[in-house]
Amino acid sequence: MAKARFVTDKKMTGVEILVLFGSLPRLRDADKIPNTLFVLTWDRPSVSLGKYEDLDGLKYDNIKKDKILIGRRPSGAGILWAPPGGMGAGIVVTKDIFPNIDTAEKIWAGEIVTEFYRRAGISDVWYKHPGDVKIGERKLSGTTCIEFGKGIIVGSFINRIKPDTKFFEDYLIYPEEKLKDKMLKDITEYAASIETHAPKLISEEEVAKILQEICKEKLGLEFEPGTWTQDEKNFLQFGMGMLTDEKMVKSVAHSKWYSELQDGLTAATYRFKTMKLISANVAIDKSKTIKDVLITGDFLISPADGWEKIMESVKGLKADDAEAITKAIKDAFEKNKIDYSGFTLEDMAKPVIEAGKLAIQKLEK
């Protein structure tokens, strides 16, 4: 059985671990760290945005007023709210264990995390691909995944204790497209936990023990206690300064994109909920040519710079040429070897096409 490292850290924030998410696969690719399972407890509140998450989905002024740590990670998707006492867990390995991000999510979230909740006492837990672990329509864990070279990391938040509703009430603007498929009265009902749905509340130590046991069974890894290396600490220190900078946090927002458009362009937005939410903002000139585009959402792609390449691929195309737009996006994925999870390539093209149609309607009025 292969040896691996096990790290626990009770003085971590959600922003910090997702800063590390960008570096750990690189270090694993370079063989500077071993396969590593980590279990964390958040010691202060934080909000972490994925690289292409729309800041306008948050009440940013409220977050700053309450002095909540906020950062934008250099890759990945979605928003992580990490309240004090909440937990997170993940594993960084090589691609002989998880060959791609789709498989990583299916094994980590669909098998390991789902089985963890069963052993914690929630018998009717189920997995919804990509990455969500649920009881009924309520969410216990969400997942993100990043790869670099032969290194790949996947992780989830773990709802051991009942999450407060402050994030949903005071900080989040939840898209109605995402709420429609949840069959809940409002989004404050969405979060589930071991505390609220299991016969008893297990300890943080039991969380770590159960996850180690399941990873040993399913991945064939034997864990030995370890700590973060100096390389990992250096990456964290450098990354926190850069990724919590206000300019970085505000870099992706559809309101900002609209405000910076050149004069004479007509723009529109279309949001499409597939397995994940994809939002496209498309600007056209008087000849109906796409001049600019911003795609946001909680979908997952790798490598991170694939996002820019996808958007660049449709510039210069006619907004009413759905076939050319779909082909350009498919070609961008193939040419740049972009891995993805949570959508089909047709799904990615749809909101771009529909936003283009809306822009044309505006132009012709």
Tab-separated table of C-alpha atoms in Angstrom:
chain	number	residue	atom	x	y	z
A	1	MET	CA	0.000	0.000	0.000
A	2	ALA	CA	1.400	3.401	-1.021
A	3	LYS	CA	2.448	5.881	1.663
A	4	ALA	CA	0.847	9.323	1.796
A	5	ARG	CA	0.874	12.386	4.047
A	6	PHE	CA	-2.003	13.437	6.294
A	7	VAL	CA	-2.229	17.104	7.374
A	8	THR	CA	-4.663	18.674	9.832
A	9	ASP	CA	-4.864	22.431	10.343
A	10	LYS	CA	-7.304	24.187	12.685
A	11	LYS	CA	-6.101	27.708	11.910
A	12	MET	CA	-6.966	27.947	8.227
A	13	THR	CA	-9.462	30.056	6.275
A	14	GLY	CA	-11.376	29.118	3.165
A	15	VAL	CA	-9.459	31.773	1.218
A	16	GLU	CA	-6.112	30.347	2.329
A	17	ILE	CA	-6.797	26.735	1.361
A	18	LEU	CA	-8.116	27.791	-2.021
A	19	VAL	CA	-4.972	29.854	-2.550
A	20	LEU	CA	-3.056	26.650	-1.807
A	21	PHE	CA	-5.290	24.800	-4.266
A	22	GLY	CA	-3.485	26.570	-7.079
A	23	SER	CA	-0.023	25.578	-5.836
A	24	LEU	CA	-0.427	22.046	-4.467
A	25	PRO	CA	-0.942	20.357	-7.877
A	26	ARG	CA	2.165	22.165	-9.157
A	27	LEU	CA	4.215	20.963	-6.209
A	28	ARG	CA	2.869	17.434	-6.669
A	29	ASP	CA	3.656	17.572	-10.394
A	30	ALA	CA	7.260	18.490	-9.499
A	31	ASP	CA	7.422	15.700	-6.875
A	32	LYS	CA	8.107	18.278	-4.167
A	33	ILE	CA	5.267	16.945	-2.003
A	34	PRO	CA	3.768	13.443	-1.620
A	35	ASN	CA	0.154	12.427	-2.127
A	36	THR	CA	-1.595	14.320	0.674
A	37	LEU	CA	-4.969	14.194	2.416
A	38	PHE	CA	-5.821	17.295	4.447
A	39	VAL	CA	-8.633	18.054	6.903
A	40	LEU	CA	-9.124	21.664	7.992
A	41	THR	CA	-11.181	23.756	10.388
A	42	TRP	CA	-11.927	27.397	9.582
A	43	ASP	CA	-10.860	29.720	12.390
A	44	ARG	CA	-12.409	32.939	11.017
A	45	PRO	CA	-15.002	33.777	8.363
A	46	SER	CA	-14.036	34.171	4.721
A	47	VAL	CA	-15.465	34.228	1.200
A	48	SER	CA	-13.520	32.829	-1.748
A	49	LEU	CA	-14.474	33.449	-5.387
A	50	GLY	CA	-13.517	31.224	-8.288
A	51	LYS	CA	-11.503	32.767	-11.122
A	52	TYR	CA	-14.534	33.334	-13.355
A	53	GLU	CA	-17.195	33.871	-10.677
A	54	ASP	CA	-19.213	37.093	-11.103
A	55	LEU	CA	-18.630	39.436	-8.155
A	56	ASP	CA	-22.073	40.910	-8.798
A	57	GLY	CA	-23.477	37.700	-7.324
A	58	LEU	CA	-22.376	38.961	-3.904
A	59	LYS	CA	-23.338	41.951	-1.767
A	60	TYR	CA	-19.733	43.082	-1.736
A	61	ASP	CA	-20.316	46.241	0.296
A	62	ASN	CA	-21.842	44.164	3.118
A	63	ILE	CA	-18.852	41.806	3.104
A	64	LYS	CA	-16.406	44.698	3.355
A	65	LYS	CA	-18.488	46.473	6.011
A	66	ASP	CA	-18.405	43.347	8.172
A	67	LYS	CA	-14.626	43.023	7.582
A	68	ILE	CA	-14.938	39.517	6.145
A	69	LEU	CA	-11.788	38.197	4.459
A	70	ILE	CA	-12.465	37.852	0.723
A	71	GLY	CA	-10.244	36.649	-2.100
A	72	ARG	CA	-10.348	35.474	-5.709
A	73	ARG	CA	-8.429	32.317	-6.461
A	74	PRO	CA	-6.468	31.957	-9.721
A	75	SER	CA	-8.472	28.962	-10.912
A	76	GLY	CA	-11.549	26.936	-10.092
A	77	ALA	CA	-15.200	27.875	-9.853
A	78	GLY	CA	-17.950	28.842	-7.466
A	79	ILE	CA	-18.116	30.685	-4.147
A	80	LEU	CA	-16.927	29.195	-0.868
A	81	TRP	CA	-18.368	30.610	2.356
A	82	ALA	CA	-16.192	29.323	5.180
A	83	PRO	CA	-17.689	30.277	8.582
A	84	PRO	CA	-15.790	29.796	11.864
A	85	GLY	CA	-15.976	26.170	13.004
A	86	GLY	CA	-16.784	24.909	9.519
A	87	MET	CA	-14.514	22.338	7.923
A	88	GLY	CA	-12.932	21.451	4.613
A	89	ALA	CA	-11.132	18.395	3.297
A	90	GLY	CA	-9.288	17.474	0.139
A	91	ILE	CA	-6.600	15.376	-1.431
A	92	VAL	CA	-3.758	16.091	-3.848
A	93	VAL	CA	-2.505	13.104	-5.838
A	94	THR	CA	-1.239	12.184	-9.295
A	95	LYS	CA	-3.295	11.311	-12.334
A	96	ASP	CA	-2.723	7.595	-11.995
A	97	ILE	CA	-5.309	7.915	-9.174
A	98	PHE	CA	-7.581	10.592	-10.672
A	99	PRO	CA	-6.971	10.854	-14.448
A	100	ASN	CA	-9.102	14.001	-14.945
A	101	ILE	CA	-11.302	16.452	-13.046
A	102	ASP	CA	-14.576	14.712	-13.904
A	103	THR	CA	-13.323	11.383	-12.528
A	104	ALA	CA	-11.776	13.122	-9.508
A	105	GLU	CA	-15.141	14.628	-8.568
A	106	LYS	CA	-16.970	11.345	-9.066
A	107	ILE	CA	-14.557	9.390	-6.860
A	108	TRP	CA	-13.821	12.028	-4.211
A	109	ALA	CA	-17.311	13.507	-3.799
A	110	GLY	CA	-19.408	10.662	-5.220
A	111	GLU	CA	-17.681	7.843	-3.337
A	112	ILE	CA	-15.437	9.139	-0.551
A	113	VAL	CA	-17.325	12.171	0.792
A	114	THR	CA	-20.712	10.527	0.308
A	115	GLU	CA	-19.534	7.451	2.225
A	116	PHE	CA	-18.099	9.731	4.917
A	117	TYR	CA	-21.556	11.194	5.586
A	118	ARG	CA	-23.075	7.707	5.704
A	119	ARG	CA	-20.564	6.667	8.352
A	120	ALA	CA	-21.265	9.924	10.180
A	121	GLY	CA	-24.898	8.798	10.491
A	122	ILE	CA	-26.727	10.230	7.452
A	123	SER	CA	-28.044	7.129	5.693
A	124	ASP	CA	-30.011	8.834	2.900
A	125	VAL	CA	-27.153	10.955	1.572
A	126	TRP	CA	-26.792	11.005	-2.222
A	127	TYR	CA	-24.454	12.385	-4.867
A	128	LYS	CA	-25.373	14.811	-7.640
A	129	HIS	CA	-22.718	15.200	-10.292
A	130	PRO	CA	-20.695	17.307	-10.567
A	131	GLY	CA	-19.505	17.569	-7.000
A	132	ASP	CA	-22.591	18.035	-4.811
A	133	VAL	CA	-23.356	15.772	-1.838
A	134	LYS	CA	-26.955	16.080	-0.644
A	135	ILE	CA	-29.701	14.910	1.646
A	136	GLY	CA	-32.977	15.444	-0.166
A	137	GLU	CA	-32.555	18.808	-1.890
A	138	ARG	CA	-30.279	20.174	0.828
A	139	LYS	CA	-26.552	20.432	0.300
A	140	LEU	CA	-23.980	18.868	2.629
A	141	SER	CA	-20.858	19.432	0.525
A	142	GLY	CA	-19.752	21.083	-2.694
A	143	THR	CA	-16.550	20.296	-4.553
A	144	THR	CA	-13.836	21.928	-6.632
A	145	CYS	CA	-10.923	20.441	-8.544
A	146	ILE	CA	-7.732	21.731	-10.208
A	147	GLU	CA	-5.032	19.947	-12.198
A	148	PHE	CA	-1.513	20.826	-13.278
A	149	GLY	CA	0.690	18.423	-15.204
A	150	LYS	CA	0.455	15.077	-13.462
A	151	GLY	CA	-0.795	16.716	-10.229
A	152	ILE	CA	-4.497	16.984	-9.408
A	153	ILE	CA	-6.309	18.250	-6.321
A	154	VAL	CA	-9.948	17.872	-5.335
A	155	GLY	CA	-11.664	19.084	-2.177
A	156	SER	CA	-14.982	19.798	-0.491
A	157	PHE	CA	-16.371	21.800	2.378
A	158	ILE	CA	-17.654	19.545	5.151
A	159	ASN	CA	-20.775	20.681	7.010
A	160	ARG	CA	-20.140	19.144	10.423
A	161	ILE	CA	-21.996	21.860	12.345
A	162	LYS	CA	-25.100	23.719	11.255
A	163	PRO	CA	-24.093	26.648	9.015
A	164	ASP	CA	-25.621	29.973	9.985
A	165	THR	CA	-27.786	31.681	7.405
A	166	LYS	CA	-25.911	34.991	7.468
A	167	PHE	CA	-24.134	34.309	4.178
A	168	PHE	CA	-27.401	33.586	2.366
A	169	GLU	CA	-29.226	36.500	3.993
A	170	ASP	CA	-26.573	39.233	4.048
A	171	TYR	CA	-23.912	38.411	1.437
A	172	LEU	CA	-25.253	36.244	-1.405
A	173	ILE	CA	-27.450	37.214	-4.344
A	174	TYR	CA	-28.701	33.812	-5.419
A	175	PRO	CA	-29.658	33.465	-9.122
A	176	GLU	CA	-33.262	32.460	-9.604
A	177	GLU	CA	-32.133	30.039	-12.326
A	178	LYS	CA	-30.291	28.003	-9.663
A	179	LEU	CA	-33.106	28.108	-7.098
A	180	LYS	CA	-35.710	26.762	-9.536
A	181	ASP	CA	-34.370	23.185	-9.465
A	182	LYS	CA	-33.954	23.011	-5.683
A	183	MET	CA	-37.629	22.692	-4.656
A	184	LEU	CA	-37.053	24.811	-1.537
A	185	LYS	CA	-39.014	27.861	-0.384
A	186	ASP	CA	-35.868	29.972	-0.119
A	187	ILE	CA	-32.118	29.557	-0.246
A	188	THR	CA	-31.643	29.833	3.540
A	189	GLU	CA	-33.040	26.271	3.742
A	190	TYR	CA	-30.386	24.911	1.385
A	191	ALA	CA	-27.517	24.001	3.734
A	192	ALA	CA	-27.626	20.687	5.637
A	193	SER	CA	-25.182	19.342	8.219
A	194	ILE	CA	-24.207	16.391	10.399
A	195	GLU	CA	-25.422	18.360	13.417
A	196	THR	CA	-28.941	18.723	11.992
A	197	HIS	CA	-29.352	15.434	10.092
A	198	ALA	CA	-27.323	12.741	11.907
A	199	PRO	CA	-28.257	11.010	15.201
A	200	LYS	CA	-25.244	12.616	16.929
A	201	LEU	CA	-22.594	15.246	16.196
A	202	ILE	CA	-19.213	13.665	15.578
A	203	SER	CA	-16.014	15.467	16.589
A	204	GLU	CA	-13.486	17.085	14.276
A	205	GLU	CA	-11.101	14.248	15.123
A	206	GLU	CA	-13.706	11.695	14.073
A	207	VAL	CA	-14.141	13.522	10.760
A	208	ALA	CA	-10.404	13.151	10.103
A	209	LYS	CA	-10.345	9.500	11.191
A	210	ILE	CA	-13.290	8.473	9.001
A	211	LEU	CA	-11.909	10.247	5.921
A	212	GLN	CA	-8.537	8.548	6.354
A	213	GLU	CA	-10.212	5.133	6.626
A	214	ILE	CA	-12.293	5.621	3.486
A	215	CYS	CA	-9.371	6.970	1.423
A	216	LYS	CA	-7.290	3.984	2.514
A	217	GLU	CA	-10.045	1.589	1.412
A	218	LYS	CA	-10.860	3.253	-1.902
A	219	LEU	CA	-7.492	4.666	-2.995
A	220	GLY	CA	-5.049	2.230	-1.399
A	221	LEU	CA	-3.157	4.934	0.509
A	222	GLU	CA	-1.575	4.518	3.948
A	223	PHE	CA	-1.405	7.858	5.749
A	224	GLU	CA	1.330	9.191	7.993
A	225	PRO	CA	0.949	12.466	9.960
A	226	GLY	CA	2.695	15.463	8.432
A	227	THR	CA	2.754	19.262	8.254
A	228	TRP	CA	2.814	21.899	5.519
A	229	THR	CA	6.264	22.213	3.918
A	230	GLN	CA	8.161	25.489	3.620
A	231	ASP	CA	7.379	25.540	-0.123
A	232	GLU	CA	3.671	25.323	0.668
A	233	LYS	CA	3.931	28.086	3.279
A	234	ASN	CA	5.823	30.301	0.834
A	235	PHE	CA	3.177	29.823	-1.872
A	236	LEU	CA	0.467	30.654	0.664
A	237	GLN	CA	2.149	33.850	1.836
A	238	PHE	CA	2.741	35.065	-1.718
A	239	GLY	CA	-0.713	34.085	-2.940
A	240	MET	CA	-2.656	35.675	-0.101
A	241	GLY	CA	-1.173	39.085	-0.814
A	242	MET	CA	-1.995	38.896	-4.496
A	243	LEU	CA	-5.399	37.211	-4.436
A	244	THR	CA	-6.950	39.262	-1.640
A	245	ASP	CA	-5.997	42.501	-3.381
A	246	GLU	CA	-9.183	44.483	-4.099
A	247	LYS	CA	-8.302	44.871	-7.774
A	248	MET	CA	-8.084	41.087	-8.107
A	249	VAL	CA	-11.327	40.508	-6.206
A	250	LYS	CA	-13.185	43.007	-8.416
A	251	SER	CA	-11.618	41.798	-11.679
A	252	VAL	CA	-14.647	39.785	-12.844
A	253	ALA	CA	-18.042	41.465	-12.598
A	254	HIS	CA	-20.590	41.914	-15.356
A	255	SER	CA	-21.313	45.498	-14.204
A	256	LYS	CA	-17.612	46.325	-14.615
A	257	TRP	CA	-17.571	44.660	-18.050
A	258	TYR	CA	-20.586	46.710	-19.215
A	259	SER	CA	-19.065	49.950	-17.904
A	260	GLU	CA	-15.847	49.404	-19.871
A	261	LEU	CA	-17.424	48.589	-23.262
A	262	GLN	CA	-16.437	50.736	-26.228
A	263	ASP	CA	-18.938	53.297	-27.474
A	264	GLY	CA	-21.221	52.059	-30.231
A	265	LEU	CA	-21.497	48.461	-29.010
A	266	THR	CA	-24.761	46.784	-28.045
A	267	ALA	CA	-24.674	44.163	-25.302
A	268	ALA	CA	-26.943	41.630	-23.638
A	269	THR	CA	-26.742	38.888	-21.004
A	270	TYR	CA	-28.163	35.370	-20.927
A	271	ARG	CA	-27.908	32.902	-18.031
A	272	PHE	CA	-28.289	29.176	-18.618
A	273	LYS	CA	-28.631	26.567	-15.880
A	274	THR	CA	-27.384	23.152	-16.936
A	275	MET	CA	-25.627	20.979	-14.329
A	276	LYS	CA	-23.940	24.266	-13.415
A	277	LEU	CA	-24.798	27.901	-14.139
A	278	ILE	CA	-23.207	29.536	-17.195
A	279	SER	CA	-23.759	33.232	-17.833
A	280	ALA	CA	-22.710	34.934	-21.069
A	281	ASN	CA	-22.431	38.671	-21.697
A	282	VAL	CA	-22.038	39.443	-25.408
A	283	ALA	CA	-21.326	42.800	-27.083
A	284	ILE	CA	-21.800	43.329	-30.828
A	285	ASP	CA	-21.190	46.137	-33.289
A	286	LYS	CA	-23.602	47.426	-35.937
A	287	SER	CA	-22.653	44.577	-38.294
A	288	LYS	CA	-23.736	42.026	-35.619
A	289	THR	CA	-20.127	40.959	-35.108
A	290	ILE	CA	-19.138	39.831	-31.614
A	291	LYS	CA	-16.580	42.319	-30.322
A	292	ASP	CA	-16.410	41.336	-26.661
A	293	VAL	CA	-17.679	38.572	-24.385
A	294	LEU	CA	-17.613	37.712	-20.689
A	295	ILE	CA	-18.530	34.207	-19.535
A	296	THR	CA	-19.028	33.608	-15.818
A	297	GLY	CA	-20.441	30.855	-13.629
A	298	ASP	CA	-19.711	27.964	-11.281
A	299	PHE	CA	-18.683	25.485	-13.981
A	300	LEU	CA	-15.263	23.850	-13.842
A	301	ILE	CA	-12.494	23.945	-16.468
A	302	SER	CA	-8.772	23.223	-16.449
A	303	PRO	CA	-6.260	24.688	-17.149
A	304	ALA	CA	-7.437	28.007	-15.733
A	305	ASP	CA	-6.363	30.047	-18.777
A	306	GLY	CA	-8.766	27.978	-20.870
A	307	TRP	CA	-11.416	30.482	-19.767
A	308	GLU	CA	-9.814	33.357	-21.666
A	309	LYS	CA	-9.240	31.141	-24.701
A	310	ILE	CA	-12.894	30.112	-24.821
A	311	MET	CA	-14.029	33.737	-24.774
A	312	GLU	CA	-11.436	34.789	-27.346
A	313	SER	CA	-12.577	32.031	-29.716
A	314	VAL	CA	-15.954	33.648	-30.479
A	315	LYS	CA	-14.757	37.219	-31.007
A	316	GLY	CA	-15.100	38.281	-34.632
A	317	LEU	CA	-17.918	35.835	-35.337
A	318	LYS	CA	-21.403	36.897	-36.362
A	319	ALA	CA	-23.731	36.801	-33.344
A	320	ASP	CA	-26.487	35.181	-35.427
A	321	ASP	CA	-24.286	32.313	-36.622
A	322	ALA	CA	-25.031	29.686	-33.972
A	323	GLU	CA	-23.210	26.954	-35.861
A	324	ALA	CA	-19.980	28.966	-36.108
A	325	ILE	CA	-20.126	29.909	-32.409
A	326	THR	CA	-20.631	26.291	-31.347
A	327	LYS	CA	-17.812	25.106	-33.605
A	328	ALA	CA	-15.425	27.799	-32.344
A	329	ILE	CA	-16.040	26.842	-28.725
A	330	LYS	CA	-15.604	23.126	-29.445
A	331	ASP	CA	-12.393	23.852	-31.351
A	332	ALA	CA	-11.085	25.962	-28.454
A	333	PHE	CA	-11.580	23.082	-26.037
A	334	GLU	CA	-9.914	20.598	-28.390
A	335	LYS	CA	-7.015	22.810	-29.489
A	336	ASN	CA	-6.149	23.918	-25.960
A	337	LYS	CA	-6.826	20.518	-24.352
A	338	ILE	CA	-9.278	22.026	-21.885
A	339	ASP	CA	-10.670	19.557	-19.349
A	340	TYR	CA	-14.144	20.306	-17.977
A	341	SER	CA	-16.950	19.155	-15.705
A	342	GLY	CA	-20.541	20.256	-15.098
A	343	PHE	CA	-21.615	20.986	-18.678
A	344	THR	CA	-21.417	19.858	-22.296
A	345	LEU	CA	-19.743	21.921	-25.004
A	346	GLU	CA	-23.184	22.657	-26.442
A	347	ASP	CA	-24.154	23.939	-22.989
A	348	MET	CA	-21.212	26.342	-23.046
A	349	ALA	CA	-22.216	27.630	-26.479
A	350	LYS	CA	-25.916	28.111	-25.682
A	351	PRO	CA	-25.772	31.232	-23.474
A	352	VAL	CA	-23.317	32.883	-25.887
A	353	ILE	CA	-25.716	32.234	-28.762
A	354	GLU	CA	-28.756	33.410	-26.788
A	355	ALA	CA	-27.027	36.537	-25.484
A	356	GLY	CA	-26.043	37.304	-29.067
A	357	LYS	CA	-29.683	36.995	-30.158
A	358	LEU	CA	-30.774	39.378	-27.400
A	359	ALA	CA	-28.087	41.876	-28.395
A	360	ILE	CA	-29.281	41.755	-32.008
A	361	GLN	CA	-32.866	42.391	-30.872
A	362	LYS	CA	-31.655	45.457	-28.958
A	363	LEU	CA	-29.664	46.643	-31.969
A	364	GLU	CA	-32.644	46.349	-34.324
A	365	LYS	CA	-35.093	48.222	-32.119
